[in-house]
Amino acid sequence: MLSDTSPESSTASASSGLDSYAKGQIAINSLSIIITTVPNSVSASENPSYSLLHDPEIASQVSSLLRDPNSGAGDNNLCRWLYDTFQSSDPNLQLVVLRYLPIIAGVYLSRVALRRPLAGFEAVLLALYAHETTSRAGQSWTVSVPDLSHPSLYHESRSSTKSNATEQNIAVVSPRLEPYGTVRSTKRARIVGVALELYYSKIIYMPVRSKIEFCEFCETWAGQDGEMYKDGEEVDKGMQQLRIDDAAGSESVEKERDGEKVGRIPLPWELLQPVLRILGHCLLGTGKDKDLFDAACRACRSLYARSLHDINSKAILATGSLLRLAKMSSDSADDFEPPEILNNNAITL
Amino acid sequence: MRRRGEEERGEMWVSRSSAEDSGVGEVDILFGEVCANGFRMNTTEVEAKLDEGNIHEAESSLRDGLSLNFEEARALLGRLEYQRGNVEGALRVFDGIDLQAAIQRLQPPVAEKPSRRGRCRTESLHSVSQHSANLVLEAIYLKAKSLQKLGRLTDAAYECKSVLDAVERIFHYGIPDVLVGLKLQETVSQAVELLPELWKQGGCYQEAMAAYRRALLSQWNLDDECCSRIQKAFALFLLYSGVEAGPYSLAVQVDGSYVPRNNLEEASLLLMIILRNSYLGKVKWDSSVMEHLTVALSLCSQTSALAKQFEEVMPGVYNRADRWNALALCYCGAGQNKAALNLLRKSLHKHERPDDLMPLLLASKICSEDSFLAAEGVGYAQRAISNAQGTHEHLKGVGHHMLGLCLRQQAKASPSDSERSHLQSEALKSLGVAVSLKHTNSDLIFDLGFQYAELRNMDAALSCTKQFIDATGGSMVKGWILLALVLSAEQRFLEAQAVIDAAVDETAKWEQGSLLRIRARLKSLQSLPIDAVETYRILLALVQAQRKSYGPPRYTSQVEDNMNSEFELWLGLATLYSRVMCEGLGRDQEALAACINGYLVDPSCAQCQILLGALLLKMDSKASLLARSLLTDALRIEPTNHMAWYYLAKIHQHDGSIADATECLQAASMLEDSSPVESFNQLCILSRVR
C-alpha cells in the first residue's frame, strides 16, 4: 500500500527501513539481469529505491526496452519485473513502477489497434488499478461545487438562508471502481484512467523526465498537430498564413517513433479527465522546469486541436483555458514576487 | 487613525518616510540617515564599522547616537545590512539577538488571558509597546527573508512561522484595528503571505497547505488585495501541486457552513470568492482567476456551475460573443443543448461573429442530433466549411462530418421519398469528403459505416465497421453492435452471434444490456425461442437490478435511458412472442400484453406499431382499420421495415385489394433480404446512450 506519508521522508522504524533496503536490493538484482548495466551508484546505494527512481541511466535503459516493438507481451521479463516490484508493496518501490506509467500506458494504448500481444503491460496496469480500487474501497469520487449563497469556511454569506434545501451540484469525477481480473476492451480506457489517477496522486515524487514522457504521449494520443495555436488565437493574419504553410500536410496523425507506428487513440472522458489533471500540474505546478513546461504546452495545444475535432465541449473549455494560462505564465516570467519590505533606499522601523 | 484602504500604500510610505513626521518610537533610515527618538545620525560611520566586521562597535554607536536599547540597535543594524544587500551580514547580526526572549517579554501576563474571542480595539495593547513589538517582529521577518535569500528555505519558514506565533501570543484578541496603517500590520501581512511560499519553495507541501489555511482562517486583519493574493496562490496550489490538502481540523468547522472535502472543491470555492470580491469592487479583476476556475470546474464536469460564473461576470469584461460561446460550451457540457444552441444563435448572428469556427461546429453538432433542427444545422456546417481557412483549415473535415450528420438527420424528417433519398446520398457524399480530409477519425469512420448500412450498402458498411473496431481496439460497444447488425442484415446470423459473444466478453456485466438484446433477437431468428425468452428474462432482471442499485434516477437523461432500455426489452419480448405466434404456437395474450407495455412507453416507435398492428389484425379482423393506420405510421418512420410492408400486404389481402397486396409483398421481400436483426435506427439511440 502506498501510504499517505511522504515516502522520501521515511522515518520508519529501523526494521522496516531494513526491509525496504532489502526489497530495493532484490529489485535491483533482478533488474540487473534484464538491463545491460546497473550503475555502481545504484547498486551500492544506501537508498536503493530512491536511486532506482532517479537514476537517469536506469531510466533510459528501461524506457527504451519498454518502447521496443516486442515489449509488453505476457512473457516479457521487464513487465514481470515491474509487476513484481509493484506487488512488493513497498511504497518507494511502487513509485519506481509508477514512474514508467507514462511509457507503459502510452505504448500500450497506441499499440492496441495493432493487435499485438500486450498481456505484460496489462498485468502491470491491472495491478495499479487493483491497488487504487483497494485504497479507495471501490468508492466513487464526487465533487460538490460550493454555492456562495451559503456561508463557508472562507466566507460569510449575507443572505442568512440556513435551509439546506438549495440543490447541491454533485458531480461524479471518478465513478465506482469494480474489480477487474482482465482488461476488457470496453474497460481499457477506464483502467488506464484510474492508473493515471494513481500517478497523479503521487506526481510530486515523479522525476521530471517521467512527466515529460507523459506530455509527449499526450501529443501522440491526440494525433492532432496543434502548432497553429502556438501564439494564442489572436495571431495576425500574415503570421497565420505563414504558419499554416509550414504545417502544410502536417496533420500527420500517425507518427513514426522509434521505428514504430503509434498514433491517435479514442479519448473518452474517463481517460481525458486524469490526463488533463496531470497536464495541469505539468503546466502550472510548483516546479519550474523549462523543458517540462514546453512539453506540456505542446501536449496542451495538440489536445486543444483534438477537442475541436471531437467537438468535445468540456475538453475545449479545459484545454483552451490551460493554453491561455500557459501563455500568461510564460508572458510574466516570474509571477510570484516575494513581498519586499525594503523598497529602494527607504526603510522605516 | 487612518483606516486601511483609504490611501494607497505608496502614499503612506512617502508621508512616513520623511524624517519630520517620525514621532517617538519610529525609526527611519533615509538616504544614509537614521532617525529615531528625535535623534538623527549619519549611517556612514556605522556602515564603516560593519564593513570592518565590528558589529559590537556599530551597535553601540547606534545605541549612543539614537538612544536605543540593545535589541533595537541590533534590529536596526540587521536592517542596514539587509538593505545593503549583505544578507549574510544581516543574518549574523540577527543571530546575536535572542528574539524568542524578546517575544516572551512582549506577551501579556497569563492572568489577563481573554475570556472571549474576537477583535478588540485598544485594550489589548496595554503594556505592549507597539514600537518594541514591531522591532522584534520585523527583525525575525527580515531574518526569514535573509535565510530565504541564502536558500535556507526550511530555516526561513521556521523563522517566519515564529513571527505569526508571536503575533498570536502577543495579541490574544486578534490584531487591534488601532494598529491599522502602522508598520506592524505590514510586517504581519507580509509574514502571513511569505510563510506558505517558503514552505512551498522548501518542498514542505503539507506545511504549506497548513500555512495557507492558517493565513486565511485566522484573524490577521489583512487588506483585501493581500487576502485575495493568498487565496489565489492557495487555489492554484490546490489545483496543480498534486498534493492532497487533507481534512480540516474540527476546530475551524462551523455548523451549517460549507466545508470543502477535497482540493477541487476548496480551490473552486476560493476562486469563486475572489471573483465575487472583484464584482463587489473589493479587489481588481484578474482574468486568470476565471481561467483557473474554468479548468477546475470543467475537469469535474461541473460546467453548469461554471455557466453561472460566466453569467455573473460584469458586462464589459468579456466580449459578449465570447461570453455567449463560453456559456454555450458550458451548457453543452452539462447536456443542456437547447440552452447552448440559443446562445450560439446569438453569437453567430450576422451582426455578431457569424464566421467563428468553434461555435459553428458546436451548433451544427447540436442540430445533428435533432431532426427538427437538422436543416438549421446544415447551414452552420456549410458556413463552417467555407470559413475553415488559415489557422482553422484543419477543421474543414470536421465541418463536412457535421454536414453529413445533419443531412442524414434531415432526411429522417423529410416527408417525401425523393427528397429523403437525395438527402441520404448527399449525407454519404459529405461523410466521404470528410474521410478524404481526415481519414483517421474513428467516429467519422463509424458514421460513414452507419450511413452505408442505412443505404443498404452492406459491403462498404462492413469494411468501415471493421476499420472502426480496429481503430478503437474494440473499446466502443457501438462498433460491435453495428458489426453484428450489418452481418445479420446479410443473413449471416452465426457470424453475428459470434460477434455479439465476443463483445459480451469485452463488456462488464452492467453494460451488456444492448448486446444481450441482440443476442436474444439472433436466437429467435435462428428458431431458438426458448433460449431467446431466457435471454430476455436475464435482461429484464438486469434492468430491475440496475434501477435498484442506482436508486431513484437523478437526472432526466437518466430517466430516459432507463425508459429506453426497459422499453426496448418489452418490445423485444413482444416481437419474440409474435414470432412464436406466427409459428402457430398461439400465445396471443402474452404477446399483446408485452406489446402494449412497449407501446405505452413509446407510442412513436415503429417496431411497436407494427407488432400491435399485426396482433390486432390477427386477433380481431374488425380491427383492420386501426391496424392499417398503425402500419402506415410505422412506415413513415421506418420506410425500409419489411415487416410493416408484409403486414400491410396482409391487410390489403384481407380487404380484398390483391394488386396492392402484391405490391406490398414485393417490397417486403426485397427489403427482407437486407434487414438487420434490429433497425439501424435503434443503434442511433444506443450509440448516443453510450
Short mmCIF file of C-alpha atoms in Angstrom, two decimals, chain A residues 313-314, chain B residues 301 303-304 328-340 366 369 556-557:
data_model
loop_
_atom_site.label_atom_id
_atom_site.label_comp_id
_atom_site.label_asym_id
_atom_site.label_seq_id
_atom_site.Cartn_x
_atom_site.Cartn_y
_atom_site.Cartn_z
CA SER A 313 -17.18 20.97 -25.09
CA LYS A 314 -15.73 20.15 -21.67
CA SER B 301 -17.85 18.10 -15.13
CA THR B 303 -19.95 23.10 -16.32
CA SER B 304 -23.42 24.22 -15.28
CA ALA B 328 -22.72 27.57 -24.82
CA LEU B 329 -19.77 25.26 -24.17
CA CYS B 330 -20.74 25.12 -20.51
CA TYR B 331 -24.37 24.28 -21.21
CA CYS B 332 -23.45 21.77 -23.85
CA GLY B 333 -21.02 20.13 -21.42
CA ALA B 334 -23.88 19.87 -18.95
CA GLY B 335 -26.14 18.27 -21.54
CA GLN B 336 -28.35 21.35 -21.91
CA ASN B 337 -28.12 21.51 -25.66
CA LYS B 338 -31.16 23.70 -26.20
CA ALA B 339 -29.81 26.46 -23.98
CA ALA B 340 -26.45 26.12 -25.69
CA ILE B 366 -26.18 20.02 -31.55
CA GLU B 369 -28.96 15.22 -33.03
CA THR B 556 -33.87 13.44 -16.69
CA SER B 557 -31.37 11.93 -19.11
#
